PDB file of C-alpha atoms in Angstrom:
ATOM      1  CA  UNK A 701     -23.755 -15.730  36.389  1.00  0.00           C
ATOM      2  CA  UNK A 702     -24.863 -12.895  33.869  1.00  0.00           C
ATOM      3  CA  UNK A 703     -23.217 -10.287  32.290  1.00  0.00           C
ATOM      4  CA  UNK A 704     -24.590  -7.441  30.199  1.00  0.00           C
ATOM      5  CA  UNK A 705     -23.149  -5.149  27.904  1.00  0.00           C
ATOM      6  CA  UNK A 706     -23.214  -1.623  29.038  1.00  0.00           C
ATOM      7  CA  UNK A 707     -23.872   2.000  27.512  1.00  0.00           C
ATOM      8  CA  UNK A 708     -20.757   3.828  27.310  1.00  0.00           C
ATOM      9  CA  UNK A 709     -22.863   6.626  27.340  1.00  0.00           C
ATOM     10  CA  UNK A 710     -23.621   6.114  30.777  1.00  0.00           C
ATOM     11  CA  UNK A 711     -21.565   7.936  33.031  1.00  0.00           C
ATOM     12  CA  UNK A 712     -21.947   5.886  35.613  1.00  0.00           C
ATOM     13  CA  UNK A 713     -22.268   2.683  34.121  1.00  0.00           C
ATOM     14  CA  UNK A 714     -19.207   3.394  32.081  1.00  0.00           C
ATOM     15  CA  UNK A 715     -17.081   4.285  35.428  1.00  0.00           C
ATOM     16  CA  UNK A 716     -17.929   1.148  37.047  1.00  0.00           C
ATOM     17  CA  UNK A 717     -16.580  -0.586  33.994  1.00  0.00           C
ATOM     18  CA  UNK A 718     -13.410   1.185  33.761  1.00  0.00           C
ATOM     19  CA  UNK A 719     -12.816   1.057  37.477  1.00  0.00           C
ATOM     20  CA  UNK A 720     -12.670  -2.212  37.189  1.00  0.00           C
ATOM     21  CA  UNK A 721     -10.419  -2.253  33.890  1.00  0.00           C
ATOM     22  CA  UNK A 722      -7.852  -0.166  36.249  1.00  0.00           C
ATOM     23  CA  UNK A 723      -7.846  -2.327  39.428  1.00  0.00           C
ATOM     24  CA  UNK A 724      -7.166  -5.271  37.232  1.00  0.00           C
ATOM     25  CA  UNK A 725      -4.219  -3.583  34.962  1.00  0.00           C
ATOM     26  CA  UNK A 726      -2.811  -2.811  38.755  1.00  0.00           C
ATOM     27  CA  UNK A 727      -3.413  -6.106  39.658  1.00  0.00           C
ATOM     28  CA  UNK A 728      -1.264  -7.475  36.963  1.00  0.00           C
ATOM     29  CA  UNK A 729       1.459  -4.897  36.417  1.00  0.00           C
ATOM     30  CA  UNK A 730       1.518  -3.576  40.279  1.00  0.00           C
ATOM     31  CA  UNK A 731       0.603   0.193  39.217  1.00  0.00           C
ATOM     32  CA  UNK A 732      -1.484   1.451  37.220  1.00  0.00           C
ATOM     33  CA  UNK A 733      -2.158   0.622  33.726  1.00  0.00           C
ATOM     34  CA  UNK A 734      -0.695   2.808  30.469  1.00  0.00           C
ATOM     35  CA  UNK A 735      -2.873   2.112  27.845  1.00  0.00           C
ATOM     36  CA  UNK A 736      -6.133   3.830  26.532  1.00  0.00           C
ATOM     37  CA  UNK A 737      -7.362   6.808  28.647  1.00  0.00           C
ATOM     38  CA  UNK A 738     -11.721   6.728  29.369  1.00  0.00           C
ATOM     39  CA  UNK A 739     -12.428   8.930  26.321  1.00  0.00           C
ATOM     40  CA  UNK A 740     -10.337   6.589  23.980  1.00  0.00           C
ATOM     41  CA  UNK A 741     -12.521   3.428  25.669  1.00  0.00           C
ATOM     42  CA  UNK A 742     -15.388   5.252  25.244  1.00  0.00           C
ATOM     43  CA  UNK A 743     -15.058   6.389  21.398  1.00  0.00           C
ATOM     44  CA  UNK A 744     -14.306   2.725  20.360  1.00  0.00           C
ATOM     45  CA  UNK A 745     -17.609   1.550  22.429  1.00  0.00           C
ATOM     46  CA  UNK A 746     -19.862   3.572  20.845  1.00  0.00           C
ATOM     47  CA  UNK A 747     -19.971   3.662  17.123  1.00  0.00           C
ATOM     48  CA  UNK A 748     -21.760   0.474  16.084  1.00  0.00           C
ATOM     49  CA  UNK A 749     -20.227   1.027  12.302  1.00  0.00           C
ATOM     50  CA  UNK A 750     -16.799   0.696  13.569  1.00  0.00           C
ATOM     51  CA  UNK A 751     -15.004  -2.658  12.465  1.00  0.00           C
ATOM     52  CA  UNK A 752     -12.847  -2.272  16.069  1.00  0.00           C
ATOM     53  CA  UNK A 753     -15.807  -2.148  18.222  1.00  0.00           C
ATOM     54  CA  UNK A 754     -15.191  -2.791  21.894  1.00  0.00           C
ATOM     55  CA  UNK A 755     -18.200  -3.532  23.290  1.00  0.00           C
ATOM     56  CA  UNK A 756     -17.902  -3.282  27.295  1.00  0.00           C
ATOM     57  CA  UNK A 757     -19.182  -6.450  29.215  1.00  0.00           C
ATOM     58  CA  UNK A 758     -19.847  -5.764  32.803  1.00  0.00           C
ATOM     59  CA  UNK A 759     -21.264  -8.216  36.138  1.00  0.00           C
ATOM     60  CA  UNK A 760     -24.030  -6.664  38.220  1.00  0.00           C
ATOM     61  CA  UNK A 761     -22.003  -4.827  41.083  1.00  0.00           C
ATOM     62  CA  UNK A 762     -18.998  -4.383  39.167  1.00  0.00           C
ATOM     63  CA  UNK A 763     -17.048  -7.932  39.790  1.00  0.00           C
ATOM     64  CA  UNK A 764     -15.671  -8.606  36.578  1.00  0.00           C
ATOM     65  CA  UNK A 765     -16.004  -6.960  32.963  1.00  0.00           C
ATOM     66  CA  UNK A 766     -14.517  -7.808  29.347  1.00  0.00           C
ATOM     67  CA  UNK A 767     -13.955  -5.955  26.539  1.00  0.00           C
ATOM     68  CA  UNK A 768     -13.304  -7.106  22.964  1.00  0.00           C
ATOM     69  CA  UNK A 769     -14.021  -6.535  19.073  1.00  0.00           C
ATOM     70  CA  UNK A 770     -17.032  -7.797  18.001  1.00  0.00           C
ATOM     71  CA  UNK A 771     -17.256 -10.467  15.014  1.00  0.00           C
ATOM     72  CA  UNK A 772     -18.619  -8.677  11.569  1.00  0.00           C
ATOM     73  CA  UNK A 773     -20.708 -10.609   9.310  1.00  0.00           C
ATOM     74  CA  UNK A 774     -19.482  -8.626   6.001  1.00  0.00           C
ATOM     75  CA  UNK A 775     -19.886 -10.963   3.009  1.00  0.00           C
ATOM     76  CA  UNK A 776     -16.321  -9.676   1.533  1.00  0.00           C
ATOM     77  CA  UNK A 777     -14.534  -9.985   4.960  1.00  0.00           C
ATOM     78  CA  UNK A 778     -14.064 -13.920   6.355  1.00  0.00           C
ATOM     79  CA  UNK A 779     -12.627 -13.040   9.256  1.00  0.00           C
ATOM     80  CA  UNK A 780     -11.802 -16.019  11.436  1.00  0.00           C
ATOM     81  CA  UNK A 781     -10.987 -13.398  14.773  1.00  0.00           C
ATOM     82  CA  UNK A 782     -12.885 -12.560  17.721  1.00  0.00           C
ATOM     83  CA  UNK A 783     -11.024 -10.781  20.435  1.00  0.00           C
ATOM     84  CA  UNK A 784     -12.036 -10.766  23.950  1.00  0.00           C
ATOM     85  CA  UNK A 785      -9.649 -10.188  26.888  1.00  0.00           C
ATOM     86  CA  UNK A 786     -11.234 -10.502  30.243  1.00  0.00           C
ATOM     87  CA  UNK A 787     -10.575  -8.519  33.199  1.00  0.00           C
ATOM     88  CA  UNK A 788     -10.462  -9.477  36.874  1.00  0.00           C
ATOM     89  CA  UNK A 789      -8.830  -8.622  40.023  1.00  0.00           C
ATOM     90  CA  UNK A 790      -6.472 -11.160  41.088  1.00  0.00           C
ATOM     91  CA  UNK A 791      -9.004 -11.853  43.790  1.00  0.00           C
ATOM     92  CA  UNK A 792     -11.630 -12.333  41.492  1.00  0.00           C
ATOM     93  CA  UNK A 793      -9.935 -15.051  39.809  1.00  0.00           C
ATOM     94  CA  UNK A 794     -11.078 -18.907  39.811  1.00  0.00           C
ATOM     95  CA  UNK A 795     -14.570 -17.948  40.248  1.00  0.00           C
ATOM     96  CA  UNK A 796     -16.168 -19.085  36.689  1.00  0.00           C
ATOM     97  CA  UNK A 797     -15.731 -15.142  35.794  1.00  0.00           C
ATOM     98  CA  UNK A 798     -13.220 -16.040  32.809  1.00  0.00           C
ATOM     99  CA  UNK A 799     -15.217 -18.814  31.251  1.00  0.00           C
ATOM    100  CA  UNK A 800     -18.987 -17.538  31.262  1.00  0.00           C
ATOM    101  CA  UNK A 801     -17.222 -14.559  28.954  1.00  0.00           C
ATOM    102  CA  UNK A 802     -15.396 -17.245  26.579  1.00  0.00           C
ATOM    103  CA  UNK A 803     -18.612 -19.502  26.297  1.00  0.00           C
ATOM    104  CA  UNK A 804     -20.265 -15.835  25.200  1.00  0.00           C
ATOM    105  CA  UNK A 805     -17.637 -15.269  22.782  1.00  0.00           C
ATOM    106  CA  UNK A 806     -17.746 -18.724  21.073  1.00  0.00           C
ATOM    107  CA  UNK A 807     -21.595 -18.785  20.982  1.00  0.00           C
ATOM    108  CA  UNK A 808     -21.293 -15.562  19.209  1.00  0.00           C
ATOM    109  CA  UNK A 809     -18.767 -17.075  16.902  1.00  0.00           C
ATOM    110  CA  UNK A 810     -20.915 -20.392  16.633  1.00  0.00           C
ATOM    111  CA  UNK A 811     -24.088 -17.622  15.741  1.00  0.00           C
ATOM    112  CA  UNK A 812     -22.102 -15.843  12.774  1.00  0.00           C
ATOM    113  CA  UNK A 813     -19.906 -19.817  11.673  1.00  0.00           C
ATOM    114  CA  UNK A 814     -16.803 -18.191  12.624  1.00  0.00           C
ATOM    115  CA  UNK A 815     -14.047 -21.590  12.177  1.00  0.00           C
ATOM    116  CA  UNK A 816     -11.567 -19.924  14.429  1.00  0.00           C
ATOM    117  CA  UNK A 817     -11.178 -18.094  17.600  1.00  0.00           C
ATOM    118  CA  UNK A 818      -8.143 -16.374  18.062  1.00  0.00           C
ATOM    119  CA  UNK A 819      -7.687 -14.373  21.790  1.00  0.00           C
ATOM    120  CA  UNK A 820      -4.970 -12.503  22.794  1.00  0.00           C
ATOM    121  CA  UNK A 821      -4.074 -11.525  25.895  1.00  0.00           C
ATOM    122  CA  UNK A 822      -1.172  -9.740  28.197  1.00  0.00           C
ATOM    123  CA  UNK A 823       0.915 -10.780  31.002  1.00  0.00           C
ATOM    124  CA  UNK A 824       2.222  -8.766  33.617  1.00  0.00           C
ATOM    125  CA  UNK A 825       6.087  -8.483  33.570  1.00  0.00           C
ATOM    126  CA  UNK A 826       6.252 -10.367  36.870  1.00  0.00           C
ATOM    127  CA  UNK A 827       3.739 -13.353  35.440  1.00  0.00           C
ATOM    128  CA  UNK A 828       5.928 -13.742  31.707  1.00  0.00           C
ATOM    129  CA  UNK A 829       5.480 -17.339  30.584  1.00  0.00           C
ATOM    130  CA  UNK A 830       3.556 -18.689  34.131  1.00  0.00           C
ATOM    131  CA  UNK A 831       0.211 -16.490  33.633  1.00  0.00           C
ATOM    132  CA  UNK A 832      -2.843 -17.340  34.648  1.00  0.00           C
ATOM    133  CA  UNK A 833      -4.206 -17.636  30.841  1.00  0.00           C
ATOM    134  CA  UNK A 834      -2.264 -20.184  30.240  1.00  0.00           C
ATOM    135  CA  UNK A 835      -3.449 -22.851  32.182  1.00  0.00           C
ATOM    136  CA  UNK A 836      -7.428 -21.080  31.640  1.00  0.00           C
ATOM    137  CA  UNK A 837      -6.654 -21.897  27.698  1.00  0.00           C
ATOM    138  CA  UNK A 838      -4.920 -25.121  27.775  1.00  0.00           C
ATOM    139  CA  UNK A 839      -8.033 -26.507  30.693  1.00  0.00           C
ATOM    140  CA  UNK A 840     -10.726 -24.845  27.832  1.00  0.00           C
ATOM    141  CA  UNK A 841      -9.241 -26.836  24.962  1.00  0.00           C
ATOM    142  CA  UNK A 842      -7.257 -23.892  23.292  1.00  0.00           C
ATOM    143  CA  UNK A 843      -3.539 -23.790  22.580  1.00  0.00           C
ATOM    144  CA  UNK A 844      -0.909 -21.076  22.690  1.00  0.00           C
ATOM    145  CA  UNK A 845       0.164 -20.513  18.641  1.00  0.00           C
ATOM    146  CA  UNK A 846       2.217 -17.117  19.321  1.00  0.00           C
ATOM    147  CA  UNK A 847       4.035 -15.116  21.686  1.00  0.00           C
ATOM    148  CA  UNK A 848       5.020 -11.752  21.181  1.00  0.00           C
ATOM    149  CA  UNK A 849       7.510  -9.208  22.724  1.00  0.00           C
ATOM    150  CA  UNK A 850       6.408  -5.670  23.204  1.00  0.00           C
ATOM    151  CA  UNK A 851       9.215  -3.361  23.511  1.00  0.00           C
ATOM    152  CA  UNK A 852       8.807  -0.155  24.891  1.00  0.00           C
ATOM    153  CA  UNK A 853      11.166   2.818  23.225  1.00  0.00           C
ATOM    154  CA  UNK A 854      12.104   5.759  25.695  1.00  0.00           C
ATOM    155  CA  UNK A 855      11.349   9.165  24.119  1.00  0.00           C
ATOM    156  CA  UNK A 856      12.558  11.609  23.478  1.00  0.00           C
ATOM    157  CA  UNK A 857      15.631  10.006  21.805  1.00  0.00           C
ATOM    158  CA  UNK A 858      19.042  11.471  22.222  1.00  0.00           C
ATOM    159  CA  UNK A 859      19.629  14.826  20.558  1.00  0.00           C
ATOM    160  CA  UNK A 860      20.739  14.080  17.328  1.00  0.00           C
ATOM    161  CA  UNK A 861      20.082  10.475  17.080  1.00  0.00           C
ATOM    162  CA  UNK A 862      16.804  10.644  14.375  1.00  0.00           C
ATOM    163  CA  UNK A 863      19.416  13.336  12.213  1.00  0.00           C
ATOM    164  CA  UNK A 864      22.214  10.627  12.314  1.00  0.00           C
ATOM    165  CA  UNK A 865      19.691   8.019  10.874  1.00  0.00           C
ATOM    166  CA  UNK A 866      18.164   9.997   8.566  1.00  0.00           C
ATOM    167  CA  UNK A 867      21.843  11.074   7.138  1.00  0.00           C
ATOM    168  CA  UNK A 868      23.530   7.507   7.451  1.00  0.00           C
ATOM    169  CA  UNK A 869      20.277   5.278   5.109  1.00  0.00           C
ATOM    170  CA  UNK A 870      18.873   8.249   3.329  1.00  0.00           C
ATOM    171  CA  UNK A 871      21.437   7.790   0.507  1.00  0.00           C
ATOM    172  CA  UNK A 872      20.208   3.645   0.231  1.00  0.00           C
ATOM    173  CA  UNK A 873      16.466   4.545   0.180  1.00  0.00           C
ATOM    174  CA  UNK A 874      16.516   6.126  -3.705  1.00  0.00           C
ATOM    175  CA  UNK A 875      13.619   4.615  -5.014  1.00  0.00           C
ATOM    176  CA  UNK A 876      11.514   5.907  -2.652  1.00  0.00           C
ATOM    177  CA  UNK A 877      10.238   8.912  -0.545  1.00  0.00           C
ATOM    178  CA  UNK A 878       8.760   9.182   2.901  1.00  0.00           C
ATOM    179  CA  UNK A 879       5.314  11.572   3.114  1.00  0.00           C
ATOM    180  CA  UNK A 880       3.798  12.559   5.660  1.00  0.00           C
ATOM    181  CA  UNK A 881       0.210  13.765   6.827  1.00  0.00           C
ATOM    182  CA  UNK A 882      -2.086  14.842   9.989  1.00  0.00           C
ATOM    183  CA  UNK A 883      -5.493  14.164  10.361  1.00  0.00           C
ATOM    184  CA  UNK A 884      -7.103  13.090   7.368  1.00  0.00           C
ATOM    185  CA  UNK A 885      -5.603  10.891   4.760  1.00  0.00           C
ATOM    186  CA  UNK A 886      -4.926  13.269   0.836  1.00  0.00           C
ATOM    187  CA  UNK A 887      -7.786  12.473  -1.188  1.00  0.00           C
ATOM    188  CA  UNK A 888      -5.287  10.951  -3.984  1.00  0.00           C
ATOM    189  CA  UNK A 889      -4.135   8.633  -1.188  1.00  0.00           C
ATOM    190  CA  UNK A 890      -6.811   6.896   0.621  1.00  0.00           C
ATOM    191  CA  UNK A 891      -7.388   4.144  -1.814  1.00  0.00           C
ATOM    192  CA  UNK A 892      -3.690   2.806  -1.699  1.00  0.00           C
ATOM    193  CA  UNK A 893      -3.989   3.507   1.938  1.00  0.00           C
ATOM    194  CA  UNK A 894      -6.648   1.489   2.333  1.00  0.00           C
ATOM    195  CA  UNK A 895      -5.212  -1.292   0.197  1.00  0.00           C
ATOM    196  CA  UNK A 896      -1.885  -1.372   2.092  1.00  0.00           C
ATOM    197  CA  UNK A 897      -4.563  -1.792   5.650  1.00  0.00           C
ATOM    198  CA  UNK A 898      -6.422  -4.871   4.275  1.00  0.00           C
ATOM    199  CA  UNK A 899      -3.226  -6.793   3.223  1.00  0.00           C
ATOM    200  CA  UNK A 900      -0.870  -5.478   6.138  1.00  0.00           C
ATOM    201  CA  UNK A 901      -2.285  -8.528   8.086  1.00  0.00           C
ATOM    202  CA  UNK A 902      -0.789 -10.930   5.899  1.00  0.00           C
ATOM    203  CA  UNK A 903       2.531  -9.765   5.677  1.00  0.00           C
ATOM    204  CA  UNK A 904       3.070 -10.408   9.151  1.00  0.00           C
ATOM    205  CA  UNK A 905       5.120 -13.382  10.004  1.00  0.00           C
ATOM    206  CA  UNK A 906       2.622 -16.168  11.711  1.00  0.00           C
ATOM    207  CA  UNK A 907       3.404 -19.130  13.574  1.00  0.00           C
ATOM    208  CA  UNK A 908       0.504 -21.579  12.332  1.00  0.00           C
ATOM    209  CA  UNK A 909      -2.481 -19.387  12.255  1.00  0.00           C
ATOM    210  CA  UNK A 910      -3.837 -18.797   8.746  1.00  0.00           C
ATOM    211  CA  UNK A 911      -4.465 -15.165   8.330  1.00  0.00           C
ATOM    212  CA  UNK A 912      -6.540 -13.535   5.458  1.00  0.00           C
ATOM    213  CA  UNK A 913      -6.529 -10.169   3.942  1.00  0.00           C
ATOM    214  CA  UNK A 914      -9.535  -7.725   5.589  1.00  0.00           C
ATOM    215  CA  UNK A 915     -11.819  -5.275   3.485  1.00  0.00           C
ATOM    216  CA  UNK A 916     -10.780  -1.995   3.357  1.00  0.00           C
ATOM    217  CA  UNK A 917     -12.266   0.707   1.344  1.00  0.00           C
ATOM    218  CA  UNK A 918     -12.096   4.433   1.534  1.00  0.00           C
ATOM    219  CA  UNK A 919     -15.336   4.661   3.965  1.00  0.00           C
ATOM    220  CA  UNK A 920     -13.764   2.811   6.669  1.00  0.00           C
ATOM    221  CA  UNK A 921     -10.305   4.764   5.917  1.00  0.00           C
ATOM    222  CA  UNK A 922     -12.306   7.569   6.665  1.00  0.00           C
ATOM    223  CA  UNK A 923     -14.021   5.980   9.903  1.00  0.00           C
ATOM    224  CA  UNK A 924     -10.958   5.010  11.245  1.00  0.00           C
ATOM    225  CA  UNK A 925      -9.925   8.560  10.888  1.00  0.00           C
ATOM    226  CA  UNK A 926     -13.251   9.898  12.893  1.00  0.00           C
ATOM    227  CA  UNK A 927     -13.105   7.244  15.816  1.00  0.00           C
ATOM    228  CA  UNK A 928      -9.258   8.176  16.385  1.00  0.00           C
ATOM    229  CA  UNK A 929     -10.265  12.165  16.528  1.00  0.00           C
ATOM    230  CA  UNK A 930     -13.157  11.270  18.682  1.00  0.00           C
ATOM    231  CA  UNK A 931     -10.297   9.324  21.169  1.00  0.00           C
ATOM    232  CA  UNK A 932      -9.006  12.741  21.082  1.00  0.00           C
ATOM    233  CA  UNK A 933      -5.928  11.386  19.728  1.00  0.00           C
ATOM    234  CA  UNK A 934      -3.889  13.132  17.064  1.00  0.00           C
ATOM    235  CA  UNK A 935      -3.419  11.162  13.818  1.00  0.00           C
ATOM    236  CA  UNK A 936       0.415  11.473  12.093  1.00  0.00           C
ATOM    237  CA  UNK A 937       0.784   8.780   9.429  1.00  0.00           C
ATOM    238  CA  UNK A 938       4.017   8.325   7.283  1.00  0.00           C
ATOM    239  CA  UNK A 939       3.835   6.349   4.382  1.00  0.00           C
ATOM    240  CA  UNK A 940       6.705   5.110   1.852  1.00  0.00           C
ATOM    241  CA  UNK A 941       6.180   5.965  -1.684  1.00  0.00           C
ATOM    242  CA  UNK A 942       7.776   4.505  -5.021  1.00  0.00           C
ATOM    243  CA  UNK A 943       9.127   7.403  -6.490  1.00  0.00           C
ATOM    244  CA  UNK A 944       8.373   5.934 -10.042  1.00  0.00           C
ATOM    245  CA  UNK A 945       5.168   4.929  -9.644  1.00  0.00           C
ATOM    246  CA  UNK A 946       3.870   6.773  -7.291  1.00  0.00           C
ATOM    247  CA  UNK A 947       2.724   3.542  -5.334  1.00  0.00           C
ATOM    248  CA  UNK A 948       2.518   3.610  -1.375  1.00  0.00           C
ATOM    249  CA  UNK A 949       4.419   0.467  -0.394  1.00  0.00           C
ATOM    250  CA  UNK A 950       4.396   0.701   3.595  1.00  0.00           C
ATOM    251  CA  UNK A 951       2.720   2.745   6.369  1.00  0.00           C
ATOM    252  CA  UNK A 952       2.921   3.853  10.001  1.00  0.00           C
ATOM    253  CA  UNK A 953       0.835   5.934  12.092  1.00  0.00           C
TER     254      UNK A 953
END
C-alpha cells in the first residue's frame, strides 16, 4: 500500500483529496462536514515555511487520504507533537488504510528523534466514547491521555445579551483594558503577541502529557497573519492589556 503526498496546486489532484475529506466527515457526522472550506485546506498545504503545515496524503484512486502538521526540526523548538488524523469512509475501514499512515508518521518522528507522538482525533456525535480510534490506538500500543468537549455557541446571541455582560463585569476588570485589531497585529504589539502564542500551550490544563513552550517570534506572527488572509479568512484578535504596564496578558482571535 503507498501513499503520496499531493500538490495542492493541482486542481485535480487537490479535488480528489478533498472529496474524499468530505465523504468521510459525512461518514462520521451523517452530513456534511463544517470545518475548513478548499481554499483554507489549500493555503495551509502550500507554504512550506508555515509551522501548521498540512501536508495532504492521498492513495492512488482516491481510497483513503490524511492530513496532518508536519514535525519541525527548529533547534529552539522541542516539540514532542506530530498530528495526523486519517480519513476514510466507513467502508474503507479495516483495510490497513489507518496504520500504513501511523507507521509514516512515527518513521518521520523516529527520522527527526521526536520522544512523543501525540494524535488527536474527532468522533462523530453518534460514535462519542465507542469510536473506531479507540480500539485502532489501544491495538497500536497508544493510550487515550485526554478527552475534550467541543461546544458549539449559536450566533447571533440574543439582542442585548453581549451589552448586559459588558455592563454587569466591566466595573471588576479595572486593571485592565480589552484592544482590539483586524488584520495585522500594531507594530508595538507583535512581540508580546508572540510571547503570549509560545507559552499559551502551557497554560492549558493537561492530563499527563508534558507540554513545552513553542518559539514564537515576530516573523512567524507575521506568517500566521499571511496564511490566515490567504484562507481568505478575516483576522479579529482581542487582547487583554495591564493598564499599568502596558503588558498583554491574554488573547483571542
Amino acid at each position: 500500500m503507498h501513499f503520496t503526498r499531493i500538490d495542492a496546486n493541482s486542481d485535480e489532484k487537490f479535488d480528489a483529496w478533498f472529496g474524499v475529506l468530505q465523504r468521510s466527515e459525512r461518514s462520521r457526522d451523517g452530513e456534511s462536514g463544517q470545518g475548513w472550506h478548499p481554499d483554507e485546506w489549500r493555503a495551509r498545504s502550500i507554504d512550506e515555511r508555515h509551522e501548521g503545515l498540512s501536508p495532504l496524503l492521498l492513495r492512488p484512486h482516491g481510497g483513503a487520504t490524511g492530513r496532518g502538521r508536519r514535525p519541525r526540526s527548529h533547534p529552539r523548538r522541542q516539540s514532542r507533537f506530530h498530528r495526523r488524523e486519517p480519513l476514510r469512509r466507513s467502508a474503507e475501514r479495516r483495510r490497513g488504510y489507518g496504520s500504513t499512515l501511523l507507521q509514516e508518521l512515527e518513521a518521520a518522528a523516529r527520522d527527526l528523534r521526536r520522544p512523543t507522538l501525540v494524535i488527536f482525533v474527532i468522533e462523530g456525535s453518534r460514535e462519542i466514547g465507542s469510536g473506531p480510534n479507540r480500539s485502532f490506538a489501544a491495538g497500536h500500543g497508544y493510550r487515550i491521555a485526554e478527552e475534550h468537549v467541543r461546544r458549539d455557541l449559536e450566533w447571533p446571541r440574543p439582542s442585548g445579551e453581549l451589552d448586559h455582560l459588558w455592563e454587569t463585569w466591566s466595573p471588576f476588570a479595572t486593571d485592565y483594558e480589552i484592544i482590539s485589531w483586524t488584520d495585522g497585529t500594531p507594530e508595538e504589539l507583535v512581540e508580546a503577541r508572540a510571547h503570549l502564542s509560545a507559552i499559551m500551550p502551557t497554560e492549558a490544563p493537561h492530563v499527563d502529557i508534558d507540554v513545552e513552550a513553542e518559539h514564537w517570534d515576530a516573523a512567524r506572527v507575521r506568517l500566521h497573519e499571511a496564511t490566515t488572509h490567504r484562507m481568505g479568512r478575516d483576522l479579529l484578535v482581542a487582547a487583554a492589556r495591564h493598564r499599568a504596564s502596558g503588558e498583554l496578558v491574554g488573547y483571542s482571535n
